[in-house]
PDB file of C-alpha atoms in Angstrom:
ATOM      1  CA  GLY A 229     -17.053   1.303   6.926  1.00 59.00           C
ATOM      2  CA  ALA A 230     -15.862   0.670   3.422  1.00 83.00           C
ATOM      3  CA  GLY A 231     -13.513   3.188   1.907  1.00 92.00           C
ATOM      4  CA  VAL A 232     -13.108   4.303  -1.673  1.00 95.00           C
ATOM      5  CA  SER A 233     -12.465   1.365  -3.960  1.00 96.00           C
ATOM      6  CA  GLN A 234     -11.001   1.360  -7.455  1.00 97.00           C
ATOM      7  CA  THR A 235     -10.954  -1.358 -10.053  1.00 97.00           C
ATOM      8  CA  PRO A 236      -8.899  -2.768 -11.566  1.00 97.00           C
ATOM      9  CA  SER A 237      -5.871  -2.285  -9.336  1.00 95.00           C
ATOM     10  CA  ASN A 238      -3.620  -2.800 -12.344  1.00 97.00           C
ATOM     11  CA  LYS A 239      -4.328  -2.441 -16.036  1.00 97.00           C
ATOM     12  CA  VAL A 240      -1.911  -3.171 -18.852  1.00 98.00           C
ATOM     13  CA  THR A 241      -2.973  -2.212 -22.351  1.00 97.00           C
ATOM     14  CA  GLU A 242      -1.498  -1.573 -25.751  1.00 97.00           C
ATOM     15  CA  LYS A 243      -1.057   1.783 -27.376  1.00 97.00           C
ATOM     16  CA  GLY A 244      -4.210   2.840 -29.173  1.00 97.00           C
ATOM     17  CA  LYS A 245      -6.593   0.780 -27.073  1.00 98.00           C
ATOM     18  CA  TYR A 246      -9.563   2.028 -25.040  1.00 98.00           C
ATOM     19  CA  VAL A 247      -9.664   1.623 -21.239  1.00 98.00           C
ATOM     20  CA  GLU A 248     -12.163   2.222 -18.477  1.00 98.00           C
ATOM     21  CA  LEU A 249     -11.236   2.758 -14.853  1.00 98.00           C
ATOM     22  CA  ARG A 250     -13.870   2.479 -12.156  1.00 98.00           C
ATOM     23  CA  CYS A 251     -14.268   4.278  -8.833  1.00 98.00           C
ATOM     24  CA  ASP A 252     -16.704   3.340  -6.064  1.00 97.00           C
ATOM     25  CA  PRO A 253     -16.885   6.232  -3.617  1.00 96.00           C
ATOM     26  CA  ILE A 254     -17.833   6.076   0.032  1.00 95.00           C
ATOM     27  CA  SER A 255     -21.591   5.712   0.315  1.00 93.00           C
ATOM     28  CA  GLY A 256     -23.332   9.065   0.598  1.00 90.00           C
ATOM     29  CA  HIS A 257     -20.412  11.132  -0.638  1.00 92.00           C
ATOM     30  CA  THR A 258     -21.636  13.609  -3.219  1.00 91.00           C
ATOM     31  CA  ALA A 259     -18.256  14.974  -4.301  1.00 91.00           C
ATOM     32  CA  LEU A 260     -15.933  12.815  -6.395  1.00 94.00           C
ATOM     33  CA  TYR A 261     -12.503  13.694  -7.781  1.00 95.00           C
ATOM     34  CA  TRP A 262     -10.103  12.027 -10.219  1.00 97.00           C
ATOM     35  CA  TYR A 263      -6.354  12.666 -10.043  1.00 97.00           C
ATOM     36  CA  ARG A 264      -3.427  11.281 -12.038  1.00 97.00           C
ATOM     37  CA  GLN A 265      -0.085  10.513 -10.425  1.00 95.00           C
ATOM     38  CA  SER A 266       2.889  10.035 -12.739  1.00 94.00           C
ATOM     39  CA  LEU A 267       6.060   8.357 -11.529  1.00 90.00           C
ATOM     40  CA  GLY A 268       7.936  10.556  -9.087  1.00 87.00           C
ATOM     41  CA  GLN A 269       5.265  13.240  -9.050  1.00 90.00           C
ATOM     42  CA  GLY A 270       2.409  14.286  -6.851  1.00 93.00           C
ATOM     43  CA  PRO A 271      -1.181  13.694  -7.929  1.00 95.00           C
ATOM     44  CA  GLU A 272      -2.600  16.117 -10.508  1.00 95.00           C
ATOM     45  CA  PHE A 273      -6.277  17.061 -10.637  1.00 94.00           C
ATOM     46  CA  LEU A 274      -8.280  15.803 -13.596  1.00 96.00           C
ATOM     47  CA  ILE A 275     -12.011  16.259 -12.950  1.00 95.00           C
ATOM     48  CA  TYR A 276     -14.519  16.913 -10.181  1.00 92.00           C
ATOM     49  CA  PHE A 277     -18.129  15.748  -9.893  1.00 92.00           C
ATOM     50  CA  GLN A 278     -20.773  17.170  -7.608  1.00 89.00           C
ATOM     51  CA  GLY A 279     -23.567  14.638  -7.842  1.00 87.00           C
ATOM     52  CA  THR A 280     -24.010  13.473 -11.410  1.00 89.00           C
ATOM     53  CA  GLY A 281     -22.538  16.479 -13.174  1.00 87.00           C
ATOM     54  CA  ALA A 282     -18.929  17.275 -13.955  1.00 86.00           C
ATOM     55  CA  ALA A 283     -18.569  20.598 -12.168  1.00 83.00           C
ATOM     56  CA  ASP A 284     -14.946  21.127 -13.191  1.00 88.00           C
ATOM     57  CA  ASP A 285     -13.114  19.176 -15.905  1.00 91.00           C
ATOM     58  CA  SER A 286     -10.324  21.684 -16.386  1.00 90.00           C
ATOM     59  CA  GLY A 287      -7.643  19.128 -15.525  1.00 92.00           C
ATOM     60  CA  LEU A 288      -8.426  16.656 -18.286  1.00 95.00           C
ATOM     61  CA  PRO A 289      -5.364  16.738 -20.567  1.00 95.00           C
ATOM     62  CA  ASN A 290      -7.210  16.369 -23.892  1.00 94.00           C
ATOM     63  CA  ASP A 291     -10.402  15.070 -25.480  1.00 95.00           C
ATOM     64  CA  ARG A 292      -9.249  11.452 -25.283  1.00 97.00           C
ATOM     65  CA  PHE A 293     -10.135  11.582 -21.597  1.00 97.00           C
ATOM     66  CA  PHE A 294     -13.738  11.498 -20.428  1.00 96.00           C
ATOM     67  CA  ALA A 295     -15.455  10.652 -17.166  1.00 97.00           C
ATOM     68  CA  VAL A 296     -19.037   9.933 -16.174  1.00 96.00           C
ATOM     69  CA  ARG A 297     -21.011   9.511 -12.997  1.00 95.00           C
ATOM     70  CA  PRO A 298     -24.540   8.731 -14.249  1.00 93.00           C
ATOM     71  CA  GLU A 299     -26.238   7.977 -10.943  1.00 92.00           C
ATOM     72  CA  GLY A 300     -24.199  10.183  -8.663  1.00 89.00           C
ATOM     73  CA  SER A 301     -22.289   7.301  -7.131  1.00 94.00           C
ATOM     74  CA  VAL A 302     -19.905   5.127  -9.167  1.00 97.00           C
ATOM     75  CA  SER A 303     -17.699   6.974 -11.626  1.00 97.00           C
ATOM     76  CA  THR A 304     -15.860   5.706 -14.683  1.00 98.00           C
ATOM     77  CA  LEU A 305     -12.827   7.380 -16.230  1.00 98.00           C
ATOM     78  CA  LYS A 306     -12.541   6.559 -19.916  1.00 98.00           C
ATOM     79  CA  ILE A 307      -9.432   6.934 -22.010  1.00 98.00           C
ATOM     80  CA  GLN A 308      -9.572   6.533 -25.782  1.00 97.00           C
ATOM     81  CA  ARG A 309      -6.624   5.771 -28.087  1.00 97.00           C
ATOM     82  CA  THR A 310      -4.260   5.331 -25.177  1.00 97.00           C
ATOM     83  CA  GLU A 311      -0.691   6.597 -25.475  1.00 97.00           C
ATOM     84  CA  ARG A 312       2.430   5.566 -23.586  1.00 96.00           C
ATOM     85  CA  GLY A 313       2.375   8.925 -21.836  1.00 96.00           C
ATOM     86  CA  ASP A 314      -0.941   7.997 -20.227  1.00 97.00           C
ATOM     87  CA  SER A 315       0.872   5.454 -18.052  1.00 97.00           C
ATOM     88  CA  ALA A 316       0.345   6.536 -14.447  1.00 97.00           C
ATOM     89  CA  VAL A 317      -1.590   5.761 -11.284  1.00 96.00           C
ATOM     90  CA  TYR A 318      -5.128   7.107 -11.485  1.00 98.00           C
ATOM     91  CA  LEU A 319      -6.517   8.075  -8.094  1.00 97.00           C
ATOM     92  CA  CYS A 320     -10.105   8.639  -7.110  1.00 97.00           C
ATOM     93  CA  ALA A 321     -11.228  10.553  -4.031  1.00 95.00           C
ATOM     94  CA  SER A 322     -14.647  11.238  -2.552  1.00 93.00           C
ATOM     95  CA  ALA A 323     -15.952  13.679   0.029  1.00 90.00           C
ATOM     96  CA  PRO A 324     -19.272  14.266   1.803  1.00 87.00           C
ATOM     97  CA  SER A 325     -19.395  17.596  -0.022  1.00 77.00           C
ATOM     98  CA  PHE A 326     -16.938  19.715  -1.937  1.00 68.00           C
ATOM     99  CA  HIS A 327     -15.825  21.538   1.195  1.00 68.00           C
ATOM    100  CA  ASN A 328     -14.971  18.444   3.222  1.00 75.00           C
ATOM    101  CA  GLU A 329     -11.901  16.240   3.523  1.00 82.00           C
ATOM    102  CA  GLN A 330     -11.234  14.060   0.486  1.00 89.00           C
ATOM    103  CA  PHE A 331     -10.803  10.323   1.060  1.00 91.00           C
ATOM    104  CA  PHE A 332      -8.585   8.593  -1.490  1.00 93.00           C
ATOM    105  CA  GLY A 333      -8.790   5.151  -3.008  1.00 94.00           C
ATOM    106  CA  PRO A 334      -5.716   2.943  -3.597  1.00 93.00           C
ATOM    107  CA  GLY A 335      -5.548   3.857  -7.268  1.00 94.00           C
ATOM    108  CA  THR A 336      -5.408   2.031 -10.582  1.00 97.00           C
ATOM    109  CA  ARG A 337      -1.961   1.601 -12.088  1.00 96.00           C
ATOM    110  CA  LEU A 338      -2.289   1.966 -15.864  1.00 98.00           C
ATOM    111  CA  THR A 339       0.561   0.800 -18.080  1.00 98.00           C
ATOM    112  CA  VAL A 340       0.391   1.488 -21.810  1.00 97.00           C
ATOM    113  CA  LEU A 341       2.828  -0.619 -23.825  1.00 96.00           C
TER     114      LEU A 341
ATOM    115  CA  ALA B1242      -2.950  29.656  -9.717  1.00 76.00           C
ATOM    116  CA  GLN B1243      -1.553  27.654  -6.870  1.00 86.00           C
ATOM    117  CA  SER B1244       1.647  25.660  -6.515  1.00 92.00           C
ATOM    118  CA  VAL B1245       3.519  23.659  -3.905  1.00 95.00           C
ATOM    119  CA  THR B1246       7.253  23.076  -3.576  1.00 96.00           C
ATOM    120  CA  GLN B1247       8.617  20.325  -1.406  1.00 97.00           C
ATOM    121  CA  LEU B1248      12.326  20.686  -0.784  1.00 92.00           C
ATOM    122  CA  GLY B1249      14.099  17.348  -0.758  1.00 92.00           C
ATOM    123  CA  SER B1250      12.642  14.432  -2.676  1.00 94.00           C
ATOM    124  CA  HIS B1251      14.339  12.041  -0.246  1.00 96.00           C
ATOM    125  CA  VAL B1252      14.952  12.535   3.479  1.00 97.00           C
ATOM    126  CA  SER B1253      16.653  10.031   5.785  1.00 97.00           C
ATOM    127  CA  VAL B1254      16.581  10.193   9.565  1.00 97.00           C
ATOM    128  CA  SER B1255      17.611   7.838  12.326  1.00 97.00           C
ATOM    129  CA  GLU B1256      14.962   6.231  14.481  1.00 97.00           C
ATOM    130  CA  GLY B1257      14.231   8.580  17.371  1.00 97.00           C
ATOM    131  CA  ALA B1258      15.513  11.663  15.547  1.00 98.00           C
ATOM    132  CA  LEU B1259      13.533  14.749  14.568  1.00 98.00           C
ATOM    133  CA  VAL B1260      11.602  14.588  11.312  1.00 98.00           C
ATOM    134  CA  LEU B1261      11.367  17.814   9.289  1.00 98.00           C
ATOM    135  CA  LEU B1262       9.761  17.821   5.847  1.00 98.00           C
ATOM    136  CA  ARG B1263       9.641  21.163   4.083  1.00 98.00           C
ATOM    137  CA  CYS B1264       6.758  22.635   2.128  1.00 97.00           C
ATOM    138  CA  ASN B1265       6.367  26.065   0.559  1.00 97.00           C
ATOM    139  CA  TYR B1266       3.276  27.162  -1.302  1.00 95.00           C
ATOM    140  CA  SER B1267       2.080  29.861  -3.631  1.00 92.00           C
ATOM    141  CA  SER B1268      -1.538  30.968  -3.643  1.00 85.00           C
ATOM    142  CA  SER B1269      -3.410  34.070  -4.753  1.00 79.00           C
ATOM    143  CA  VAL B1270      -6.105  33.524  -2.125  1.00 79.00           C
ATOM    144  CA  PRO B1271      -5.869  32.491   1.533  1.00 81.00           C
ATOM    145  CA  PRO B1272      -4.944  28.832   1.291  1.00 87.00           C
ATOM    146  CA  TYR B1273      -6.062  25.668   2.918  1.00 89.00           C
ATOM    147  CA  LEU B1274      -3.033  23.435   3.470  1.00 92.00           C
ATOM    148  CA  PHE B1275      -2.725  19.689   3.890  1.00 94.00           C
ATOM    149  CA  TRP B1276      -0.206  16.946   4.491  1.00 96.00           C
ATOM    150  CA  TYR B1277      -0.933  13.464   3.196  1.00 96.00           C
ATOM    151  CA  VAL B1278       1.022  10.233   3.691  1.00 96.00           C
ATOM    152  CA  GLN B1279       1.161   7.421   1.160  1.00 94.00           C
ATOM    153  CA  TYR B1280       2.276   3.940   2.104  1.00 91.00           C
ATOM    154  CA  PRO B1281       3.183   1.475  -0.671  1.00 84.00           C
ATOM    155  CA  ASN B1282       0.135   0.216  -2.561  1.00 78.00           C
ATOM    156  CA  GLN B1283      -2.217   2.249  -0.393  1.00 83.00           C
ATOM    157  CA  GLY B1284      -4.252   5.384  -0.918  1.00 85.00           C
ATOM    158  CA  LEU B1285      -3.324   8.802   0.351  1.00 92.00           C
ATOM    159  CA  GLN B1286      -4.159   9.309   4.014  1.00 93.00           C
ATOM    160  CA  LEU B1287      -4.683  12.740   5.536  1.00 92.00           C
ATOM    161  CA  LEU B1288      -2.180  13.521   8.309  1.00 95.00           C
ATOM    162  CA  LEU B1289      -3.335  17.028   9.155  1.00 94.00           C
ATOM    163  CA  LYS B1290      -4.800  20.187   7.680  1.00 92.00           C
ATOM    164  CA  TYR B1291      -4.829  23.927   8.204  1.00 92.00           C
ATOM    165  CA  THR B1292      -7.960  25.881   7.321  1.00 87.00           C
ATOM    166  CA  THR B1293      -8.349  28.817   9.678  1.00 85.00           C
ATOM    167  CA  GLY B1294      -7.532  29.641  13.286  1.00 87.00           C
ATOM    168  CA  ALA B1295      -4.532  28.256  15.153  1.00 90.00           C
ATOM    169  CA  THR B1296      -1.490  28.159  12.917  1.00 91.00           C
ATOM    170  CA  LEU B1297       0.073  25.163  14.672  1.00 96.00           C
ATOM    171  CA  VAL B1298      -1.936  22.101  13.786  1.00 95.00           C
ATOM    172  CA  LYS B1299      -1.564  18.629  15.197  1.00 96.00           C
ATOM    173  CA  GLY B1300      -2.307  15.506  13.256  1.00 95.00           C
ATOM    174  CA  ILE B1301      -2.235  11.775  13.562  1.00 94.00           C
ATOM    175  CA  ASN B1302       0.782   9.683  14.527  1.00 93.00           C
ATOM    176  CA  GLY B1303       2.451  12.536  16.420  1.00 96.00           C
ATOM    177  CA  PHE B1304       2.926  14.813  13.416  1.00 97.00           C
ATOM    178  CA  GLU B1305       2.350  18.545  13.463  1.00 97.00           C
ATOM    179  CA  ALA B1306       2.787  21.462  11.091  1.00 97.00           C
ATOM    180  CA  GLU B1307       2.885  25.221  11.407  1.00 96.00           C
ATOM    181  CA  PHE B1308       1.366  27.644   8.907  1.00 95.00           C
ATOM    182  CA  LYS B1309       3.671  30.643   8.468  1.00 94.00           C
ATOM    183  CA  LYS B1310       2.055  33.168   6.158  1.00 92.00           C
ATOM    184  CA  SER B1311       5.084  35.466   6.049  1.00 92.00           C
ATOM    185  CA  GLU B1312       7.264  32.585   4.869  1.00 94.00           C
ATOM    186  CA  THR B1313       4.525  30.907   2.772  1.00 94.00           C
ATOM    187  CA  SER B1314       5.516  27.674   4.475  1.00 96.00           C
ATOM    188  CA  PHE B1315       3.799  24.688   6.058  1.00 97.00           C
ATOM    189  CA  HIS B1316       6.600  22.411   7.241  1.00 98.00           C
ATOM    190  CA  LEU B1317       5.805  19.018   8.766  1.00 98.00           C
ATOM    191  CA  THR B1318       7.580  17.870  11.929  1.00 98.00           C
ATOM    192  CA  LYS B1319       7.648  14.974  14.340  1.00 98.00           C
ATOM    193  CA  PRO B1320       9.892  15.004  17.420  1.00 97.00           C
ATOM    194  CA  SER B1321      10.922  11.359  17.276  1.00 97.00           C
ATOM    195  CA  ALA B1322      10.875   9.209  14.145  1.00 97.00           C
ATOM    196  CA  HIS B1323       9.598   5.665  14.210  1.00 96.00           C
ATOM    197  CA  MET B1324      10.312   2.927  11.702  1.00 96.00           C
ATOM    198  CA  SER B1325       6.629   2.889  10.779  1.00 95.00           C
ATOM    199  CA  ASP B1326       6.891   6.524   9.595  1.00 96.00           C
ATOM    200  CA  ALA B1327       8.778   5.426   6.486  1.00 96.00           C
ATOM    201  CA  ALA B1328       6.525   6.449   3.588  1.00 96.00           C
ATOM    202  CA  GLU B1329       6.024   9.173   0.989  1.00 96.00           C
ATOM    203  CA  TYR B1330       4.646  12.480   2.187  1.00 98.00           C
ATOM    204  CA  PHE B1331       2.772  15.000   0.088  1.00 97.00           C
ATOM    205  CA  CYS B1332       1.993  18.606   0.869  1.00 97.00           C
ATOM    206  CA  ALA B1333      -1.090  20.053  -0.835  1.00 94.00           C
ATOM    207  CA  VAL B1334      -2.925  23.362  -1.135  1.00 92.00           C
ATOM    208  CA  SER B1335      -6.470  24.233  -2.103  1.00 87.00           C
ATOM    209  CA  ASP B1336      -8.651  27.298  -2.404  1.00 75.00           C
ATOM    210  CA  ASN B1337     -10.702  28.246   0.596  1.00 66.00           C
ATOM    211  CA  PHE B1338     -14.435  27.572   0.491  1.00 58.00           C
ATOM    212  CA  SER B1339     -15.511  31.143  -0.052  1.00 53.00           C
ATOM    213  CA  SER B1340     -14.147  31.204  -3.567  1.00 50.00           C
ATOM    214  CA  GLY B1341     -16.805  28.716  -4.579  1.00 50.00           C
ATOM    215  CA  SER B1342     -14.267  26.554  -6.303  1.00 53.00           C
ATOM    216  CA  ALA B1343     -14.333  22.800  -6.477  1.00 57.00           C
ATOM    217  CA  ARG B1344     -11.538  22.796  -3.958  1.00 74.00           C
ATOM    218  CA  GLN B1345      -9.379  20.422  -5.871  1.00 83.00           C
ATOM    219  CA  LEU B1346      -6.000  19.807  -4.315  1.00 89.00           C
ATOM    220  CA  THR B1347      -2.706  20.923  -5.836  1.00 92.00           C
ATOM    221  CA  PHE B1348       0.067  18.639  -4.638  1.00 95.00           C
ATOM    222  CA  GLY B1349       3.810  18.924  -4.317  1.00 96.00           C
ATOM    223  CA  SER B1350       6.013  16.259  -5.857  1.00 96.00           C
ATOM    224  CA  GLY B1351       6.440  14.411  -2.585  1.00 96.00           C
ATOM    225  CA  THR B1352       9.191  13.549  -0.109  1.00 97.00           C
ATOM    226  CA  GLN B1353      10.200   9.952   0.497  1.00 97.00           C
ATOM    227  CA  LEU B1354      11.060   9.508   4.176  1.00 97.00           C
ATOM    228  CA  THR B1355      13.455   6.732   5.153  1.00 97.00           C
ATOM    229  CA  VAL B1356      13.936   5.863   8.827  1.00 97.00           C
ATOM    230  CA  LEU B1357      17.233   4.206   9.650  1.00 96.00           C
ATOM    231  CA  PRO B1358      17.542   1.800  12.593  1.00 94.00           C
TER     232      PRO B1358
END
């Protein structure tokens, strides 16, 4: 079946702009995670959804970052007033439940000029 | 708090040689441990995981890892490297289920494996 998909695959924006990154999880997966992977580093946790609610957003770096999952399926990560330091690959993962294996999407590469 | 240290950001082996990628972890609760592989422009793929029970776990593509609590290690091995094993490998740790946490993964910084012909 279809895996986790993320769009766009690449996003180039200018400093100060607003961006939205989309994640389509595997159908039926209730748990959804966002991670950020900077160059040469491992992924870092940002936020976790169980259903529609953000159960843990402790990894969001500041209030410029926000994520939603209004219908418990697709999730959007929103970044306001982007900074060059936000440049990274943003990964999404989904799982049947929070205690199951996480399946990762290919990521969105964000470049802030 | 949890952390993962992967010794060696780059490892090169000859085709047919033993692969050994090192991972040490720190966790205040009994950990769940994972190895993921990342091929260029692809998502992370789970190789194997340790939750409970047998400390030697076998994964896909001939890889295995052994959980050693006394050494806080979870090193990844494969007896004979293949060209197709060239990729980046990440070790990760999470809380166990009983803590009620979201079970987010904490990753190491990765090891790039090169296989020489």
